[in-house]
Tab-separated table of N, CA, C and O and ligand atoms in Angstrom:
chain	number	residue	atom	x	y	z
A	24	UNK	N	182.324	123.291	21.904
A	24	UNK	CA	183.269	122.872	20.623
A	24	UNK	C	184.761	123.680	20.846
A	24	UNK	O	185.170	123.861	19.892
A	25	UNK	N	184.998	123.740	22.116
A	25	UNK	CA	186.213	124.251	22.449
A	25	UNK	C	187.324	123.215	22.573
A	25	UNK	O	188.634	123.583	22.377
A	26	UNK	N	187.016	122.080	22.811
A	26	UNK	CA	187.924	120.997	23.137
A	26	UNK	C	188.267	120.253	21.743
A	26	UNK	O	188.937	119.275	21.864
A	27	UNK	N	187.824	120.586	20.549
A	27	UNK	CA	188.088	119.677	19.408
A	27	UNK	C	188.736	120.593	18.413
A	27	UNK	O	188.676	120.701	17.211
A	28	UNK	N	189.632	121.404	18.856
A	28	UNK	CA	190.304	122.457	18.011
A	28	UNK	C	191.761	121.888	17.246
A	28	UNK	O	192.185	122.345	16.324
A	29	UNK	N	191.957	120.631	17.735
A	29	UNK	CA	193.235	120.213	17.281
A	29	UNK	C	192.760	119.414	16.102
A	29	UNK	O	192.065	118.412	15.974
A	30	UNK	N	193.366	119.902	14.839
A	30	UNK	CA	192.978	119.005	13.542
A	30	UNK	C	194.200	118.472	13.043
A	30	UNK	O	194.708	118.808	12.020
A	31	UNK	N	194.524	117.407	13.841
A	31	UNK	CA	195.605	116.682	13.469
A	31	UNK	C	195.426	115.394	12.634
A	31	UNK	O	194.251	114.788	12.739
A	32	UNK	N	196.151	114.819	11.645
A	32	UNK	CA	195.820	113.868	10.666
A	32	UNK	C	196.083	112.512	11.463
A	32	UNK	O	196.827	112.570	12.582
A	33	UNK	N	195.151	111.626	11.028
A	33	UNK	CA	195.260	110.085	11.682
A	33	UNK	C	196.325	109.324	10.811
A	33	UNK	O	196.803	108.485	11.287
A	34	UNK	N	196.495	109.586	9.759
A	34	UNK	CA	197.606	109.064	8.962
A	34	UNK	C	198.477	110.258	8.229
A	34	UNK	O	198.053	111.384	8.176
A	35	UNK	N	199.615	109.940	7.870
A	35	UNK	CA	200.589	110.654	7.536
A	35	UNK	C	200.252	111.242	6.142
A	35	UNK	O	200.040	110.492	5.227
A	36	UNK	N	200.247	112.684	6.052
A	36	UNK	CA	199.858	113.245	4.760
A	36	UNK	C	200.939	113.031	3.756
A	36	UNK	O	200.784	113.093	2.591
A	37	UNK	N	202.073	112.615	4.144
A	37	UNK	CA	203.272	112.515	3.204
A	37	UNK	C	203.172	111.044	2.789
A	37	UNK	O	203.542	111.148	1.670
A	38	UNK	N	203.163	110.143	3.610
A	38	UNK	CA	203.583	108.756	3.124
A	38	UNK	C	202.379	107.851	3.420
A	38	UNK	O	202.283	106.690	3.039
A	39	UNK	N	201.240	108.246	4.070
A	39	UNK	CA	200.172	107.511	4.387
A	39	UNK	C	200.315	106.583	5.311
A	39	UNK	O	199.233	105.687	5.665
A	40	UNK	N	201.213	106.400	6.214
A	40	UNK	CA	201.646	105.783	7.414
A	40	UNK	C	200.577	106.221	8.439
A	40	UNK	O	200.430	107.224	8.495
A	41	UNK	N	200.049	105.002	9.246
A	41	UNK	CA	199.272	105.449	10.393
A	41	UNK	C	199.812	105.462	11.646
A	41	UNK	O	199.489	105.645	12.736
A	42	UNK	N	201.221	105.284	11.484
A	42	UNK	CA	202.253	105.266	12.583
A	42	UNK	C	202.799	106.663	12.971
A	42	UNK	O	203.761	107.045	12.939
A	43	UNK	N	201.679	107.509	13.647
A	43	UNK	CA	202.185	108.656	14.029
A	43	UNK	C	202.158	108.631	15.764
A	43	UNK	O	201.308	108.123	16.260
A	44	UNK	N	203.020	109.449	16.239
A	44	UNK	CA	203.292	109.688	17.720
A	44	UNK	C	203.398	111.221	18.061
A	44	UNK	O	203.973	111.946	17.200
A	45	UNK	N	202.839	111.318	19.189
A	45	UNK	CA	203.073	112.785	19.725
A	45	UNK	C	204.267	112.793	20.357
A	45	UNK	O	205.088	111.900	20.857
A	46	UNK	N	205.041	114.028	19.897
A	46	UNK	CA	206.358	114.105	20.476
A	46	UNK	C	206.657	115.895	20.617
A	46	UNK	O	205.699	116.556	20.315
A	47	UNK	N	207.691	116.119	21.331
A	47	UNK	CA	208.129	117.610	21.354
A	47	UNK	C	209.310	117.490	20.631
A	47	UNK	O	210.243	116.970	20.821
A	48	UNK	N	209.262	118.403	19.484
A	48	UNK	CA	210.261	118.440	18.619
A	48	UNK	C	210.889	119.919	18.262
A	48	UNK	O	210.358	120.906	18.945
A	49	UNK	N	212.118	120.081	17.806
A	49	UNK	CA	212.412	121.196	17.266
A	49	UNK	C	212.700	121.396	15.781
A	49	UNK	O	212.615	120.404	15.162
A	50	UNK	N	212.417	122.535	15.228
A	50	UNK	CA	212.484	122.696	13.846
A	50	UNK	C	213.071	124.019	13.410
A	50	UNK	O	213.201	124.770	14.268
A	51	UNK	N	213.803	123.939	12.382
A	51	UNK	CA	214.504	124.846	11.436
A	51	UNK	C	213.689	125.819	10.637
A	51	UNK	O	212.958	125.150	9.981
A	52	UNK	N	213.743	127.126	10.651
A	52	UNK	CA	212.806	128.066	9.852
A	52	UNK	C	213.695	128.919	9.211
A	52	UNK	O	214.734	129.519	9.889
A	53	UNK	N	213.607	129.139	7.982
A	53	UNK	CA	214.355	130.532	7.190
A	53	UNK	C	213.435	131.500	7.533
A	53	UNK	O	212.268	131.634	7.298
A	54	UNK	N	213.999	132.693	8.117
A	54	UNK	CA	213.500	133.879	8.125
A	54	UNK	C	214.227	134.915	7.569
A	54	UNK	O	215.339	135.298	7.959
A	55	UNK	N	213.727	135.394	6.438
A	55	UNK	CA	214.572	136.328	5.357
A	55	UNK	C	215.928	135.231	4.986
A	55	UNK	O	215.636	134.320	4.746
A	56	UNK	N	217.080	135.874	5.401
A	56	UNK	CA	218.431	134.960	5.199
A	56	UNK	C	218.862	134.429	6.350
A	56	UNK	O	219.975	134.006	6.627
A	57	UNK	N	217.993	134.628	7.466
A	57	UNK	CA	218.419	133.801	8.772
A	57	UNK	C	217.779	132.618	9.076
A	57	UNK	O	216.593	132.204	8.670
A	58	UNK	N	218.687	131.653	9.428
A	58	UNK	CA	218.096	130.522	9.872
A	58	UNK	C	218.010	130.336	11.404
A	58	UNK	O	218.748	130.670	12.084
A	59	UNK	N	216.581	130.155	11.846
A	59	UNK	CA	216.370	130.220	13.308
A	59	UNK	C	215.898	128.675	13.556
A	59	UNK	O	215.315	128.046	12.712
A	60	UNK	N	216.070	128.408	14.850
A	60	UNK	CA	215.507	127.058	15.544
A	60	UNK	C	214.515	127.173	16.375
A	60	UNK	O	214.856	127.972	17.338
A	61	UNK	N	213.605	126.655	16.455
A	61	UNK	CA	212.437	126.803	17.559
A	61	UNK	C	212.216	125.424	18.224
A	61	UNK	O	212.176	124.386	17.678
A	62	UNK	N	212.353	125.433	19.582
A	62	UNK	CA	212.356	124.179	20.235
A	62	UNK	C	211.024	124.205	20.972
A	62	UNK	O	210.362	124.940	20.970
A	63	UNK	N	210.785	122.795	21.794
A	63	UNK	CA	209.698	122.725	22.615
A	63	UNK	C	208.311	122.844	21.697
A	63	UNK	O	207.521	123.357	22.227
A	64	UNK	N	208.282	122.368	20.423
A	64	UNK	CA	207.192	122.332	19.390
A	64	UNK	C	206.485	121.140	19.758
A	64	UNK	O	207.100	119.965	19.522
A	65	UNK	N	205.153	120.991	20.223
A	65	UNK	CA	204.372	119.604	20.451
A	65	UNK	C	204.047	119.265	18.962
A	65	UNK	O	203.570	120.416	18.100
A	66	UNK	N	204.149	118.249	18.530
A	66	UNK	CA	204.027	117.897	17.120
A	66	UNK	C	203.581	116.422	16.976
A	66	UNK	O	203.798	115.613	18.063
A	67	UNK	N	202.877	116.003	15.839
A	67	UNK	CA	202.712	114.602	15.554
A	67	UNK	C	203.705	114.092	14.664
A	67	UNK	O	203.795	114.595	13.610
A	68	UNK	N	204.470	113.155	14.909
A	68	UNK	CA	205.681	112.523	14.128
A	68	UNK	C	205.342	111.419	13.516
A	68	UNK	O	205.191	110.492	14.068
A	69	UNK	N	205.570	111.228	12.145
A	69	UNK	CA	205.254	109.943	11.570
A	69	UNK	C	206.767	109.233	11.636
A	69	UNK	O	207.930	109.350	11.343
A	70	UNK	N	206.413	107.955	12.236
A	70	UNK	CA	207.261	107.139	12.628
A	70	UNK	C	208.187	106.537	11.200
A	70	UNK	O	209.443	106.055	11.199
A	71	UNK	N	207.496	106.691	9.995
A	71	UNK	CA	207.939	105.966	8.843
A	71	UNK	C	208.903	107.099	8.084
A	71	UNK	O	209.968	106.853	7.839
A	72	UNK	N	208.432	108.400	7.941
A	72	UNK	CA	209.261	109.298	7.078
A	72	UNK	C	209.611	110.475	7.845
A	72	UNK	O	210.289	111.362	7.386
A	73	UNK	N	209.206	110.528	9.260
A	73	UNK	CA	209.651	111.618	10.196
A	73	UNK	C	209.211	113.054	9.845
A	73	UNK	O	209.621	114.022	10.152
A	74	UNK	N	208.079	113.122	8.946
A	74	UNK	CA	207.317	114.236	8.691
A	74	UNK	C	206.731	114.893	9.906
A	74	UNK	O	206.435	113.750	10.682
A	75	UNK	N	206.841	115.916	10.247
A	75	UNK	CA	205.838	116.668	11.589
A	75	UNK	C	204.821	117.278	11.261
A	75	UNK	O	204.902	118.086	10.221
A	76	UNK	N	203.722	117.104	11.834
A	76	UNK	CA	202.514	117.839	11.756
A	76	UNK	C	202.168	118.649	13.061
A	76	UNK	O	202.464	118.101	14.076
A	77	UNK	N	201.944	119.944	12.901
A	77	UNK	CA	201.504	120.818	13.969
A	77	UNK	C	200.122	120.919	13.932
A	77	UNK	O	199.383	121.178	13.116
A	78	UNK	N	199.573	121.136	15.250
A	78	UNK	CA	198.199	121.310	15.220
A	78	UNK	C	197.901	123.031	14.902
A	78	UNK	O	198.866	123.511	14.886
A	79	UNK	N	196.618	123.556	14.882
A	79	UNK	CA	196.345	124.864	14.475
A	79	UNK	C	197.011	125.878	15.424
A	79	UNK	O	197.554	126.823	15.101
A	80	UNK	N	196.776	125.434	16.719
A	80	UNK	CA	197.365	126.588	17.851
A	80	UNK	C	198.773	126.803	17.704
A	80	UNK	O	199.243	127.873	17.808
A	81	UNK	N	199.525	125.625	17.218
A	81	UNK	CA	201.054	125.558	17.272
A	81	UNK	C	201.498	126.332	16.026
A	81	UNK	O	202.310	127.257	16.229
A	82	UNK	N	200.695	126.274	15.033
A	82	UNK	CA	200.997	127.013	13.815
A	82	UNK	C	200.738	128.499	13.850
A	82	UNK	O	201.681	129.377	13.545
A	83	UNK	N	199.933	128.840	14.705
A	83	UNK	CA	199.493	130.296	14.996
A	83	UNK	C	200.503	130.717	15.769
A	83	UNK	O	200.984	131.845	15.422
A	84	UNK	N	201.077	130.177	16.749
A	84	UNK	CA	202.037	130.476	17.607
A	84	UNK	C	203.402	130.710	16.925
A	84	UNK	O	204.282	131.806	16.991
A	85	UNK	N	203.627	129.810	15.971
A	85	UNK	CA	204.922	129.789	15.046
A	85	UNK	C	204.754	131.069	14.004
A	85	UNK	O	205.791	131.921	13.997
A	86	UNK	N	203.422	131.508	13.853
A	86	UNK	CA	203.293	132.432	12.829
A	86	UNK	C	203.521	133.672	13.486
A	86	UNK	O	203.968	134.920	13.118
A	87	UNK	N	203.090	133.838	14.942
A	87	UNK	CA	203.262	134.930	15.705
A	87	UNK	C	204.963	135.136	15.924
A	87	UNK	O	205.325	136.331	15.907
A	88	UNK	N	205.639	133.992	16.286
A	88	UNK	CA	206.889	134.171	16.354
A	88	UNK	C	207.695	134.778	15.191
A	88	UNK	O	208.623	135.774	15.069
A	89	UNK	N	207.252	134.496	13.892
A	89	UNK	CA	207.751	134.744	12.662
A	89	UNK	C	207.341	136.430	12.415
A	89	UNK	O	208.250	137.063	12.087
A	90	UNK	N	206.208	136.818	12.892
A	90	UNK	CA	205.822	138.134	12.968
A	90	UNK	C	206.549	139.064	13.906
A	90	UNK	O	206.795	140.161	13.530
A	91	UNK	N	207.009	138.270	14.976
A	91	UNK	CA	207.812	139.044	15.755
A	91	UNK	C	209.370	139.330	15.330
A	91	UNK	O	209.937	139.995	15.843
A	92	UNK	N	209.510	138.524	14.202
A	92	UNK	CA	210.798	138.641	13.623
A	92	UNK	C	211.964	137.937	14.221
A	92	UNK	O	213.109	137.962	13.864
A	93	UNK	N	211.702	137.039	15.085
A	93	UNK	CA	212.630	136.273	15.711
A	93	UNK	C	213.849	137.110	16.295
A	93	UNK	O	214.897	136.877	16.056
A	94	UNK	N	213.632	138.002	17.134
A	94	UNK	CA	214.646	138.904	17.795
A	94	UNK	C	215.728	138.281	18.460
A	94	UNK	O	215.427	137.376	19.162
A	95	UNK	N	216.809	138.541	17.883
A	95	UNK	CA	218.076	137.773	18.691
A	95	UNK	C	218.142	137.833	20.077
A	95	UNK	O	218.352	136.979	20.813
A	96	UNK	N	217.623	139.074	20.648
A	96	UNK	CA	217.597	139.189	22.175
A	96	UNK	C	216.608	138.148	22.794
A	96	UNK	O	216.661	137.901	23.989
A	97	UNK	N	215.765	137.557	22.105
A	97	UNK	CA	214.652	136.717	22.614
A	97	UNK	C	215.214	135.378	22.538
A	97	UNK	O	214.479	134.395	23.175
A	98	UNK	N	216.125	135.091	21.666
A	98	UNK	CA	216.541	133.548	21.850
A	98	UNK	C	217.193	133.179	23.022
A	98	UNK	O	217.767	133.914	23.819
A	99	UNK	N	216.964	131.913	23.288
A	99	UNK	CA	217.508	131.201	24.517
A	99	UNK	C	218.830	130.657	24.533
A	99	UNK	O	219.497	130.627	25.452
A	100	UNK	N	219.131	130.378	23.208
A	100	UNK	CA	220.682	129.921	23.161
A	100	UNK	C	220.794	130.250	21.554
A	100	UNK	O	220.149	130.367	20.819
A	101	UNK	N	222.060	129.935	21.095
A	101	UNK	CA	222.540	130.070	19.856
A	101	UNK	C	223.129	128.991	19.407
A	101	UNK	O	224.050	128.375	20.068
A	102	UNK	N	223.162	128.576	18.082
A	102	UNK	CA	223.828	127.536	17.372
A	102	UNK	C	224.863	128.107	16.241
A	102	UNK	O	224.301	128.941	15.536
A	103	UNK	N	226.056	127.396	15.980
A	103	UNK	CA	226.599	127.773	14.824
A	103	UNK	C	226.584	126.466	14.074
A	103	UNK	O	226.733	125.274	14.524
A	104	UNK	N	226.186	126.332	12.613
A	104	UNK	CA	225.986	125.256	11.935
A	104	UNK	C	227.069	125.388	10.724
A	104	UNK	O	227.143	126.465	10.297
A	105	UNK	N	227.540	124.269	10.379
A	105	UNK	CA	228.298	124.070	9.181
A	105	UNK	C	227.520	124.321	8.023
A	105	UNK	O	226.399	124.073	7.922
A	106	UNK	N	227.918	125.014	6.990
A	106	UNK	CA	227.402	125.471	5.767
A	106	UNK	C	228.120	124.802	4.541
A	106	UNK	O	229.252	124.805	4.588
A	107	UNK	N	227.358	123.785	3.841
A	107	UNK	CA	227.900	123.107	2.576
A	107	UNK	C	227.473	123.646	1.053
A	107	UNK	O	226.361	124.358	1.168
A	108	UNK	N	228.223	123.600	0.204
A	108	UNK	CA	227.978	123.892	-1.174
A	108	UNK	C	227.678	122.710	-1.970
A	108	UNK	O	228.762	121.770	-2.094
A	109	UNK	N	226.779	122.323	-2.291
A	109	UNK	CA	226.396	121.374	-3.412
A	109	UNK	C	227.155	121.488	-4.615
A	109	UNK	O	227.912	120.464	-5.211
A	110	UNK	N	227.578	122.561	-5.170
A	110	UNK	CA	228.190	122.908	-6.291
A	110	UNK	C	229.788	122.455	-6.078
A	110	UNK	O	230.260	121.950	-6.862
A	111	UNK	N	230.237	122.783	-4.882
A	111	UNK	CA	231.534	122.431	-4.579
A	111	UNK	C	231.628	120.758	-4.650
A	111	UNK	O	232.732	120.421	-5.084
A	112	UNK	N	230.802	120.310	-4.109
A	112	UNK	CA	230.401	118.837	-4.045
A	112	UNK	C	230.531	118.246	-5.469
A	112	UNK	O	231.178	117.150	-5.792
A	113	UNK	N	229.808	118.840	-6.178
A	113	UNK	CA	229.811	118.296	-7.807
A	113	UNK	C	231.056	118.633	-8.390
A	113	UNK	O	231.583	117.750	-9.231
A	114	UNK	N	231.885	119.810	-8.057
A	114	UNK	CA	233.284	119.954	-8.664
A	114	UNK	C	234.263	118.709	-8.173
A	114	UNK	O	234.895	118.289	-8.927
A	115	UNK	N	234.053	118.208	-7.162
A	115	UNK	CA	234.696	117.194	-6.322
A	115	UNK	C	234.567	115.997	-7.339
A	115	UNK	O	235.497	115.221	-7.477
A	116	UNK	N	233.323	115.673	-7.646
A	116	UNK	CA	232.982	114.487	-8.445
A	116	UNK	C	233.809	114.528	-9.877
A	116	UNK	O	233.860	113.516	-10.312
A	117	UNK	N	233.969	115.699	-10.289
A	117	UNK	CA	234.401	115.835	-11.871
A	117	UNK	C	235.985	115.554	-11.832
A	117	UNK	O	236.479	115.530	-12.902
A	118	UNK	N	236.629	115.683	-10.845
A	118	UNK	CA	237.970	115.478	-10.781
A	118	UNK	C	238.341	114.011	-11.139
A	118	UNK	O	237.538	113.080	-10.733
A	119	UNK	N	239.489	113.862	-11.682
A	119	UNK	CA	240.012	112.490	-12.338
A	119	UNK	C	240.101	111.726	-11.049
A	119	UNK	O	240.760	112.119	-10.181
B	213	ZN	ZN1	204.999	109.548	6.889
């Protein structure tokens, strides 16, 4: 019973599509007020809505990384990302 640990959906739990493919993805996680990116994640990706599904072993690993606190010295690279304000955009729309 050890080779049946992967409990991946056959259809997308988000949109119901059966068009799922295995892929290696990266995903962003909020950890307290830091945004961190994890790469090399094996996932099942919905071709229709791009929802990503992880198997149990992957979820456990991500939880372990979260438990480690994503220490900066363990990061393999750094990204800088632009930050936008929805409120600022809304103000722009109210201009004449
Ligand atoms: Zn989907």
